[in-house]
Coordinates of C-alpha atoms and ligand atoms in Angstrom, one line a residue:
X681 CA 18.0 105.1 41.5
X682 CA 16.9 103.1 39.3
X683 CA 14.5 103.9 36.1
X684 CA 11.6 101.7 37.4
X685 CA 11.5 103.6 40.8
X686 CA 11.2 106.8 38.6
X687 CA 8.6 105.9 36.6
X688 CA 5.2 107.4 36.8
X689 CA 1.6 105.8 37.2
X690 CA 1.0 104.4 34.1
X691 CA -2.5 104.2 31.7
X692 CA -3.1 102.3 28.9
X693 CA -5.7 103.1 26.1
X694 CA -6.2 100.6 23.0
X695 CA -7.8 101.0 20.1
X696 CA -10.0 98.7 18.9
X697 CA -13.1 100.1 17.2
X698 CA -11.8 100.1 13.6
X699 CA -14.7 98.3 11.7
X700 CA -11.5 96.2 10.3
X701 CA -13.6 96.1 6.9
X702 CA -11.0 94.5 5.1
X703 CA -11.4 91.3 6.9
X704 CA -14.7 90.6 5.4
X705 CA -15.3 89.1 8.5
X706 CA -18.8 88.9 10.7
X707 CA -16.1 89.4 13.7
X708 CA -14.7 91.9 14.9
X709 CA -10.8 92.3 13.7
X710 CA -9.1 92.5 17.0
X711 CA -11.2 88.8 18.1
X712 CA -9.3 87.7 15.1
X713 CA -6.7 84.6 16.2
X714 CA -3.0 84.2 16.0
X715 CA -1.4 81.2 17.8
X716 CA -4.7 80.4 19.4
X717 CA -5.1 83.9 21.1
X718 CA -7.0 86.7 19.8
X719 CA -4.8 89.7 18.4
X720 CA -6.9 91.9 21.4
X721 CA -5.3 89.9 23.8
X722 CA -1.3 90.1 22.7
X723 CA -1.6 94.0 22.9
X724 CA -3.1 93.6 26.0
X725 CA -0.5 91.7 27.5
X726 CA 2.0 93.9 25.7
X727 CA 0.4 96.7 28.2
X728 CA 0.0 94.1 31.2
X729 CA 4.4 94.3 31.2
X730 CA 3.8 97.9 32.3
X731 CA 1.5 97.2 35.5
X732 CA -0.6 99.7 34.3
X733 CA -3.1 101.6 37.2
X734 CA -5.6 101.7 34.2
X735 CA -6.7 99.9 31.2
X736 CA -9.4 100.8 28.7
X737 CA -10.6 99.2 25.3
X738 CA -12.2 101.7 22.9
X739 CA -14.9 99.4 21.0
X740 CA -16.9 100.3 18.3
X741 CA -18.3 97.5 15.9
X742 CA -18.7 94.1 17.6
X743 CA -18.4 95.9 21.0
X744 CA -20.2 93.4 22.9
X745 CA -17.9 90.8 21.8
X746 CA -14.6 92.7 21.9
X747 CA -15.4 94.2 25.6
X748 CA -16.6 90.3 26.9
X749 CA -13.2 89.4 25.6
X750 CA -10.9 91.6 27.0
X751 CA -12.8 91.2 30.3
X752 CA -11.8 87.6 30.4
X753 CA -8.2 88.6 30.4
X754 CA -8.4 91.7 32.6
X755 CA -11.8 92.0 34.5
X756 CA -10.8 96.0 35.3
X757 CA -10.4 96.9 32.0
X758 CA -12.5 100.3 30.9
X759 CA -14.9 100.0 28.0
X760 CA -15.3 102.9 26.4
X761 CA -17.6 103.1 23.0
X762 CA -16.9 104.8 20.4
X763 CA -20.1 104.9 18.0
X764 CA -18.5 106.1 15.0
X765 CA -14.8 106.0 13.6
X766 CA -14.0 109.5 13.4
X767 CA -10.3 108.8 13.8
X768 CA -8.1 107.2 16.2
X769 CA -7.6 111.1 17.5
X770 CA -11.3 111.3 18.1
X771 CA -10.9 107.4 19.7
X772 CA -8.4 108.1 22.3
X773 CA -10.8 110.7 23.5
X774 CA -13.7 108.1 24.1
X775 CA -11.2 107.2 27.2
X776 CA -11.2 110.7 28.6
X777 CA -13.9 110.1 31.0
X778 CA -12.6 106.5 32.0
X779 CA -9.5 107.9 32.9
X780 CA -10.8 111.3 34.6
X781 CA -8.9 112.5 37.2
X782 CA -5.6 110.3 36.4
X783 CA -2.0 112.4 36.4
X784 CA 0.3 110.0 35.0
X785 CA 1.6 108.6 31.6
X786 CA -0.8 107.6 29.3
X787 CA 0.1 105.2 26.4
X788 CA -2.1 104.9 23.3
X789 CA -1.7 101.4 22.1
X790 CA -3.6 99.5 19.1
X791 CA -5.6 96.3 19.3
X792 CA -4.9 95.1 15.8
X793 CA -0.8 95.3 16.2
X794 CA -0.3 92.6 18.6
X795 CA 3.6 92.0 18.6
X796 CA 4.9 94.3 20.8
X797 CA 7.7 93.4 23.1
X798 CA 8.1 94.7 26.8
X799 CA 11.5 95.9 26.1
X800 CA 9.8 98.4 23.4
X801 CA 7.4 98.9 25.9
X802 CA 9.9 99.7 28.7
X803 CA 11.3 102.9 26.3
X804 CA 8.3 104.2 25.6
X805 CA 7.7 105.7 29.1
X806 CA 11.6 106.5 30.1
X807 CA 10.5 110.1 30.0
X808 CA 7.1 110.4 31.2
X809 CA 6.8 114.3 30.4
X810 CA 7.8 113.9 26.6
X811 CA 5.3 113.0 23.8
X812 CA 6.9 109.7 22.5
X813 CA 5.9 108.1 19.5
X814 CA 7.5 104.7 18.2
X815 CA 8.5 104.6 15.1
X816 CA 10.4 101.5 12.7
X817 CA 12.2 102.1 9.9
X818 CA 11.7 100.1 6.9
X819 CA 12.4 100.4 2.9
X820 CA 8.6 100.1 2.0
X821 CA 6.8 103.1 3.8
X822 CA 3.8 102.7 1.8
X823 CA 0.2 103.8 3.9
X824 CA 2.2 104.0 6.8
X825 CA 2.5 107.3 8.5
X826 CA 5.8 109.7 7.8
X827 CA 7.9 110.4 11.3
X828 CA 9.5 114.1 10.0
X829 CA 12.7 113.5 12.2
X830 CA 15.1 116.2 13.8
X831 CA 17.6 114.2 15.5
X832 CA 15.7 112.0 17.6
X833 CA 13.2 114.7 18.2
X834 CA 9.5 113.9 16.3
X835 CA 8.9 117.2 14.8
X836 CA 5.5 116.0 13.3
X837 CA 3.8 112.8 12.1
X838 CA 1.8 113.2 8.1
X839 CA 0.3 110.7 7.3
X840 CA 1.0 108.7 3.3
X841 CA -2.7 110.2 2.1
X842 CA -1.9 113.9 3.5
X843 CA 2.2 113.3 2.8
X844 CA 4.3 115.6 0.1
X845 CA 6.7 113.8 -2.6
X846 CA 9.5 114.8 -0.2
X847 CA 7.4 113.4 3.1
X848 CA 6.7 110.1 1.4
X849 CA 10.4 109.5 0.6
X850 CA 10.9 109.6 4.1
X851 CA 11.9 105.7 5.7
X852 CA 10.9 106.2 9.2
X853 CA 7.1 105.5 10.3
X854 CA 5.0 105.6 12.9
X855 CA 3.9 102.4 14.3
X856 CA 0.9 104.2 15.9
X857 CA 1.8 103.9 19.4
X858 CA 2.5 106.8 21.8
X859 CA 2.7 107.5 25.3
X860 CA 2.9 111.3 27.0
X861 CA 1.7 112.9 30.2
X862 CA -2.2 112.1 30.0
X863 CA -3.4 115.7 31.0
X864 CA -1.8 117.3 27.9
X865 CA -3.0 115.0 25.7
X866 CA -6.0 115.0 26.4
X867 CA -6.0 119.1 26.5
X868 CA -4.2 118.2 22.8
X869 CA -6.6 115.9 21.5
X870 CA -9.1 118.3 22.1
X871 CA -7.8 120.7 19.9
X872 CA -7.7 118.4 16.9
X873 CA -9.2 118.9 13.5
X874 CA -10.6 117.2 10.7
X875 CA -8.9 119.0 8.1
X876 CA -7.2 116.6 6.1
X877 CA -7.4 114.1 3.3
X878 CA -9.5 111.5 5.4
X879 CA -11.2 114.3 7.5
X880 CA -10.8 112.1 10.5
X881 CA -9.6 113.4 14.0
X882 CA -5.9 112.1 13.9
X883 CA -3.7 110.9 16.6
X884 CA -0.7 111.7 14.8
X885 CA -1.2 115.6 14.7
X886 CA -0.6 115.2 18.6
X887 CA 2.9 115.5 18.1
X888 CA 3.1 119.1 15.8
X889 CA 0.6 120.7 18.7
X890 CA 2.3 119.5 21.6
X891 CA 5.7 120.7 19.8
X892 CA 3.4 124.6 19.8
X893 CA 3.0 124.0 23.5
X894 CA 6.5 123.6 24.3
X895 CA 6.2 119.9 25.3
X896 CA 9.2 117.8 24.3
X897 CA 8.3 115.2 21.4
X898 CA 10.7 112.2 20.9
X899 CA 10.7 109.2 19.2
X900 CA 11.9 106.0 20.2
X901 CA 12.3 103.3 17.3
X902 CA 11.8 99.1 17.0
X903 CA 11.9 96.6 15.0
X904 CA 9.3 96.3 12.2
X905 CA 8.5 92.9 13.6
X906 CA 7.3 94.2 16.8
X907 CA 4.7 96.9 14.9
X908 CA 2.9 94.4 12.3
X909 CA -0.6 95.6 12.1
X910 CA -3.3 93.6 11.0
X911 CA -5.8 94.8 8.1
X912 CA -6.7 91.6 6.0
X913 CA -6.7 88.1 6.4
X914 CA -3.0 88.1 4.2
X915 CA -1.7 89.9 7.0
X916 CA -3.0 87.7 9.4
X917 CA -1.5 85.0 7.7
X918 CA 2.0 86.9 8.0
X919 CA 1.3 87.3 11.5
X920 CA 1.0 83.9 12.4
X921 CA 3.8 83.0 10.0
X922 CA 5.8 85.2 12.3
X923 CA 4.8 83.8 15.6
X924 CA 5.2 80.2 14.6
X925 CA 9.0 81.4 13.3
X926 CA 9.8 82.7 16.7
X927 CA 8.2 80.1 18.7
X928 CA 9.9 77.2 16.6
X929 CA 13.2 79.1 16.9
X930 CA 12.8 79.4 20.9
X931 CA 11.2 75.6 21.3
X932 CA 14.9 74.7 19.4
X933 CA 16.6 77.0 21.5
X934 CA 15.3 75.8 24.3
X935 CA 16.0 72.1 23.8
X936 CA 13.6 70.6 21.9
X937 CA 14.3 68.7 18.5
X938 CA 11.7 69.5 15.8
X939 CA 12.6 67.0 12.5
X940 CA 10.4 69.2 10.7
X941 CA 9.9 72.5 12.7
X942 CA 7.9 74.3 9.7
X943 CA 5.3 71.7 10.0
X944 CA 5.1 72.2 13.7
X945 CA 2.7 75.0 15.1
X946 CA 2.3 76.3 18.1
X947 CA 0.1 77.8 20.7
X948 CA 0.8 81.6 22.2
X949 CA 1.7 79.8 25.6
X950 CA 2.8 76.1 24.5
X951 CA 5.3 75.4 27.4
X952 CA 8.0 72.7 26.3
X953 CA 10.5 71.1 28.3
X954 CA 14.3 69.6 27.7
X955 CA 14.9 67.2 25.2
X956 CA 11.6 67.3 23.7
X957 CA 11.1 65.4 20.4
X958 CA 8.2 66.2 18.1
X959 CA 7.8 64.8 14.7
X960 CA 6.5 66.3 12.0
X961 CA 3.0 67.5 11.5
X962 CA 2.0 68.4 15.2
X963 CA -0.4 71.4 15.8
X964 CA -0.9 72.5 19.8
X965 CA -3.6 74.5 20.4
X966 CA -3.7 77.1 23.7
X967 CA -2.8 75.3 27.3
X968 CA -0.5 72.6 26.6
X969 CA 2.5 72.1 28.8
X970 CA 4.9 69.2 27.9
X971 CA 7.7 68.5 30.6
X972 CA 11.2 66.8 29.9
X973 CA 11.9 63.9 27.7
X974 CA 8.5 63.4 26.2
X975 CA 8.0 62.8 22.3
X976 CA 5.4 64.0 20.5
X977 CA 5.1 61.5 17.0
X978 CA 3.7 63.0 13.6
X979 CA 0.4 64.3 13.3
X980 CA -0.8 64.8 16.5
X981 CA -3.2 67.6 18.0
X982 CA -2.9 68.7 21.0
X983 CA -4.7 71.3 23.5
X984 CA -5.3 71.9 27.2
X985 CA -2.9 69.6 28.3
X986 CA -0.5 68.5 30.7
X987 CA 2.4 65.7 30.1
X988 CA 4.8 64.8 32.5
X989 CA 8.4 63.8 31.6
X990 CA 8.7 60.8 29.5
X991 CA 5.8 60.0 28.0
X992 CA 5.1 59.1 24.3
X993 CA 2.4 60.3 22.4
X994 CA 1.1 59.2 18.9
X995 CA 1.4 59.3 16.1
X996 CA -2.3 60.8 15.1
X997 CA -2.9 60.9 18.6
X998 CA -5.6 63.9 20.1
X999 CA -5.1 65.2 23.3
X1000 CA -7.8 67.9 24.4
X1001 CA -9.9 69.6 27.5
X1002 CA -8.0 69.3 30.4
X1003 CA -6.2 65.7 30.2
X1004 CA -3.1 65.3 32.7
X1005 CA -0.6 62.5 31.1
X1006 CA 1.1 61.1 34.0
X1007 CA 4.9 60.5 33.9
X1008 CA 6.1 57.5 31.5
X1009 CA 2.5 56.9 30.3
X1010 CA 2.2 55.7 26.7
X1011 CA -0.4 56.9 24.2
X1012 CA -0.4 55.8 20.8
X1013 CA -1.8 56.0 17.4
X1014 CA -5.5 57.0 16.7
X1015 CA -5.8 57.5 20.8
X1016 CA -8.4 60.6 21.7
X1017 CA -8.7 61.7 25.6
X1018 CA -10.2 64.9 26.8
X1019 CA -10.6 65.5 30.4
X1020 CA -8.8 62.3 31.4
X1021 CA -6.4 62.1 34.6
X1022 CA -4.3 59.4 33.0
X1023 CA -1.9 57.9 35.6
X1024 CA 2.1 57.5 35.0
X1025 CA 2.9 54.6 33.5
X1026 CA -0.9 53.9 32.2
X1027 CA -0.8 52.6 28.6
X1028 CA -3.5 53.0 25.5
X1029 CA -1.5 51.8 22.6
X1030 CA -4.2 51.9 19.7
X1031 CA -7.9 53.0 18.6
X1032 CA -9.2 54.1 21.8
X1033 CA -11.4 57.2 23.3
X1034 CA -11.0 58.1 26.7
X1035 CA -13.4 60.8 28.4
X1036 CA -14.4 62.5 31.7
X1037 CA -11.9 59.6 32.5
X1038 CA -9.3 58.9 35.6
X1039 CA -7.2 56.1 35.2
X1040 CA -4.8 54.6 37.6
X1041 CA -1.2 53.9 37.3
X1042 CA -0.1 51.1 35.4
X1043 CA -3.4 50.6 33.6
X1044 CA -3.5 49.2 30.7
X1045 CA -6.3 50.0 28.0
X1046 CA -6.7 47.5 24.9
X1047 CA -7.1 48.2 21.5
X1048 CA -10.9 49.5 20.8
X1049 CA -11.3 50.9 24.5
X1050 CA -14.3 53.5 24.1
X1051 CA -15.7 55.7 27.6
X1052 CA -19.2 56.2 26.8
X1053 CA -19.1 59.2 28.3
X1054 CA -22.2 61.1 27.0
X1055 CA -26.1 59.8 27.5
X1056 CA -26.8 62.9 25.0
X1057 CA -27.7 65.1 27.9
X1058 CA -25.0 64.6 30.7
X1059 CA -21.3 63.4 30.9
X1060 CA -20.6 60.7 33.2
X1061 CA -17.1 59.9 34.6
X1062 CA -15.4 56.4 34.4
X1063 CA -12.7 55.5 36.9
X1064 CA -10.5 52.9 35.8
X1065 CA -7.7 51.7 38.9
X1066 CA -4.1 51.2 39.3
X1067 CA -3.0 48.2 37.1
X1068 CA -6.6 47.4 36.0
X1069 CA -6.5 45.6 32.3
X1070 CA -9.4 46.6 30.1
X1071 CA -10.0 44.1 27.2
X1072 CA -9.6 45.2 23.8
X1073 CA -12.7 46.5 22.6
X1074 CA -14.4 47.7 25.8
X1075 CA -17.2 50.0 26.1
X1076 CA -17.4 50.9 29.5
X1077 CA -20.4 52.6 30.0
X1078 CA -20.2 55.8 32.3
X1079 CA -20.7 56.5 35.3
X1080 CA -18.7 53.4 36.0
X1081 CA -15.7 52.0 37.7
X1082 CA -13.9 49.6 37.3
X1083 CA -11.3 48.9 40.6
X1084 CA -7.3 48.1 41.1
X1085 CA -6.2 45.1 39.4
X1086 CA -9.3 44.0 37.8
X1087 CA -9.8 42.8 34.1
X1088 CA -12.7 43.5 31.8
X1089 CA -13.1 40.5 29.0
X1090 CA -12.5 41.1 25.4
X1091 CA -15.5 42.5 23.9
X1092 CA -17.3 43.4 27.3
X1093 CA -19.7 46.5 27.4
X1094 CA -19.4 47.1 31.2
X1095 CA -22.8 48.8 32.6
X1096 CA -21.8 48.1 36.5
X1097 CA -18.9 48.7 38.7
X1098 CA -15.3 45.5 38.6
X1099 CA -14.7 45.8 42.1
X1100 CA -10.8 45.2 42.7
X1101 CA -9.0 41.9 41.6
X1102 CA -11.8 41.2 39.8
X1103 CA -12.4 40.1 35.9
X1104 CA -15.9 41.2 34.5
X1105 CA -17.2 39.7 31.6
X1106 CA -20.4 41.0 29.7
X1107 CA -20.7 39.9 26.2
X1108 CA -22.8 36.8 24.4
X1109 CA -21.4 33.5 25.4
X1110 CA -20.2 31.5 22.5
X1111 CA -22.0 28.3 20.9
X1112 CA -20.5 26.3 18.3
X1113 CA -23.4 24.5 16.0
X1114 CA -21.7 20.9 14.6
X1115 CA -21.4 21.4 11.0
X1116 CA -23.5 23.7 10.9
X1117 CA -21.1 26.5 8.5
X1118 CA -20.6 24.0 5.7
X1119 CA -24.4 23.2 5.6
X1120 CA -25.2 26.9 5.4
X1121 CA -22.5 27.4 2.6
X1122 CA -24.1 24.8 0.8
X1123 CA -27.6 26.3 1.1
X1124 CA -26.2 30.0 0.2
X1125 CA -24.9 28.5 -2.7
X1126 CA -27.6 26.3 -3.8
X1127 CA -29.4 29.4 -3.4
X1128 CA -27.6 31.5 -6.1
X1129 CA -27.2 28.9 -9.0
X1130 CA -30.9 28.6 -8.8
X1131 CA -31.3 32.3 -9.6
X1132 CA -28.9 32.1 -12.8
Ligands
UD1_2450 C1 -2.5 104.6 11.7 C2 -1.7 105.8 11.9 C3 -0.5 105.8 11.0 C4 0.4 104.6 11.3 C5 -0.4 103.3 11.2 C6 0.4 102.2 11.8 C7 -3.3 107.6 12.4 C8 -4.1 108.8 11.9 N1 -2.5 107.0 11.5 O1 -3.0 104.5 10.4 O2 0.3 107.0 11.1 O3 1.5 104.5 10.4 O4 -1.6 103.5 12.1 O5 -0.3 101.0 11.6 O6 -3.3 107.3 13.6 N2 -9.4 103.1 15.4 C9 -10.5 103.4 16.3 N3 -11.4 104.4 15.9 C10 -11.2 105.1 14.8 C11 -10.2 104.9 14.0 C12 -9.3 103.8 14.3 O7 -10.6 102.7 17.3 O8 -12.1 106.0 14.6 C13 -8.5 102.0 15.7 C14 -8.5 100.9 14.8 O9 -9.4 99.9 15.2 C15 -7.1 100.4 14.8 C16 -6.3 101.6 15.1 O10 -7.2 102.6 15.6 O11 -6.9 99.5 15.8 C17 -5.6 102.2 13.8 O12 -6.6 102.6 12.9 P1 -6.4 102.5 11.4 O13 -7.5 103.0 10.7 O14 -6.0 101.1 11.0 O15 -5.1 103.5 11.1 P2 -4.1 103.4 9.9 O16 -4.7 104.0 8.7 O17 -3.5 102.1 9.8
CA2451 CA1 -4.0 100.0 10.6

């Protein structure tokens, strides 16, 4: 019998109502971003790896905000207020009513730690009867909270305010997450008091009345890594440090050559293939894939997009809002396309904006090849065909098409449809006046001697 067949119903409470005042931020903490993804939504899909039966969010400040946010990711989630901070003891209770009626495990996690790994996650609710708390070690205890350790029983949690000398010399902490049978808990938590240097309702005394009870408290440990918790905008730095070093490690492992991997930053979810190159200076924002064999040149920006193997993109190229790079296509420097389907093998080698766009296979777009894509109310769509050659400096004026195999003329600012095979040209016809430059060099001169 396996350990996942054992396992009981699952509940997941996280705490996000902290006013996070040391952000000095008009947001609330939690909406705060690392690797393009707010910190709410990494703990949340640290509890997603447990299939939990129940999720709620404990808001306070910015509750609006925070609660439309974790909806987007989990549209059952639980919002449960909590209109003053009275302690993360006092917090956990907020959930008591969201969770009526539910027998399982219940696992207190926190919005502002976001790094938590499934496999920590997996040990926290091996034994569903015990009160387990996760602790780290590290050399630097500081504000955290003391784990008072008897084998790998957690006698009681004190936290650095409320700690003695002999406490605070103690290495192991509490990362602030724990999990235990939900109905003794919450009979616990109920029983808390203020009585202590913060006179705040804390979680932590859970483990030192359960222990009165007769309920089993344990303490299962992980890396420091996993338990960074975010209270200023220098640890937010840190935590984003720490993402990109993981994800640059893992694109290398993976496959991918970075020439310069600490310039290199990455999304929470960029997807790279094999044999991957990227040049220095690249930043991906959230929903980029990259297949095989594609190379990325230096200082390129790119988000919400698909490439397909083979392509080559850049340098200073910006890739954005949904474009799909077909396979071999060619994008290079000072190239913007956002919403584009752009067809394998299409090329747009320099200086060119492509939007609400679908070009064929095989295009090719000249130098200076602008979609007008916006009237300043609307966005209109261009569709450019298989093979079709747009002359360099083209402003193709949307909604417009323009069909397989067709040309535009240098210069052209198409208003109506090419049909196929066809070459449009819409531009000034050119006249050349006899003679007429030197005489008007000769005037212009003239002109300034006679104001010396
Ligand atoms: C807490 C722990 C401490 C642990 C540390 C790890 C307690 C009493 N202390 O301290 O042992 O070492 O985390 O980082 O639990 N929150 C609410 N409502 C409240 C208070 C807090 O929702 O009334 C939320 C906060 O938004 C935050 C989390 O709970 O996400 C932790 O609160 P915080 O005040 O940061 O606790 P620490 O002092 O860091
Ligand atoms: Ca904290």
């Amino acid at each position: 019998m396996s350990a996942e067949n054992r396992r009981a119903a699952t509940a997941v409470v996280l705490l996000a109502a902290g006013k996070g005042t040391r952000m000095r931020s008009k947001q609330a903490k939690v909406l705060h971003q690392i690797a393009g993804q707010p910190m709410l939504h990494f703990a949340m899909r640290a509890a997603m790896t447990l299939e939990p039966e129940r999720m709620a969010v404990v808001v306070g400040h910015g509750g609006e905000e925070v609660a439309a946010s974790a909806r987007t990711l989990h549209p059952g989630v639980d919002i449960c207020v909590q209109e003053q901070q009275l302690g993360t003891g006092h917090a956990v209770r907020m959930a008591e009513t969201a969770l009526d009626g539910f027998d399982g495990q219940l696992i207190v996690l926190f919005g502002d730690t976001p790094f938590l790994s499934a496999e920590t996650m997996a040990k926290l609710v091996t034994e569903p009867q015990a009160i387990t708390v996760l602790g780290f070690e590290t050399e630097h205890p500081g504000r955290y909270g003391r784990l008072v350790m008897e084998g790998d029983r957690a006698l009681r949690i004190t936290e650095a305010k409320d700690a003695t000398a002999e406490e605070l010399a103690i290495t192991a902490c509490n990362s602030g997450v724990m999990a235990g049978p939900a109905q003794a808990m919450f009979r616990l938590l109920a029983q808390l008091s203020p009585k202590n240097a913060q006179g705040e309702y804390y979680l932590t005394d859970l483990p030192h009345l359960a222990r009165e009870e007769g309920i089993e408290t344990r303490a299962v440990f992980c890396d420091i890594a996993e338990t960074l918790g975010i209270n200023d905008r220098q640890d937010l730095a840190t935590a984003e440090a720490a993402f990109q070093a993981r994800a640059r490690a893992n694109a290398m492992a993976a496959g991918a050559t970075l020439s310069d991997p600490e310039s290199v930053h990455f999304a929470w979810d960029t997807a790279l293939g094999q044999d991957v190159e990227i040049e220095p200076n690249v930043v991906f924002g959230p929903g980029v894939e990259i297949a095989d064999e594609v190379t990325i040149r230096a200082f390129c920006h790119i988000t919400e997009t698909r490439i397909a193997p083979g392509v080559s993109v850049g340098p200073f190229a910006r890739l954005r809002g949904g474009a799909v790079i077909g396979e071999g296509a060619y994008i290079g420097n000072f190239v913007e396309m956002k919403k584009v389907d752009f067809g394998p093998g299409a090329k747009a080698a320099h200086l060119t904006y492509v939007g609400d766009a679908t070009v064929g296979a095989g295009a090719n777009l000249g130098a200076g090849t602008i979609t007008c894509n916006y009237d300043g109310v609307s966005k209109h769509r261009t569709k450019i065909g298989e093979r079709a050659f747009i002359g360099t400096n083209t402003a193709l004026v949307a909604p417009v098409t323009v069909g397989d195999d067709a040309y535009t003329a240098t210069g052209s600012v198409i208003t109506q449809d090419v049909p196929p095979g066809d070459l449009a040209i819409a531009r000034g016809r050119q006249e050349n006046k006899t003679g007429l430059g030197r005489k008007l060099r000769e005037r212009l001169a003239a002109q300034k001697a006679g104001k010396e």
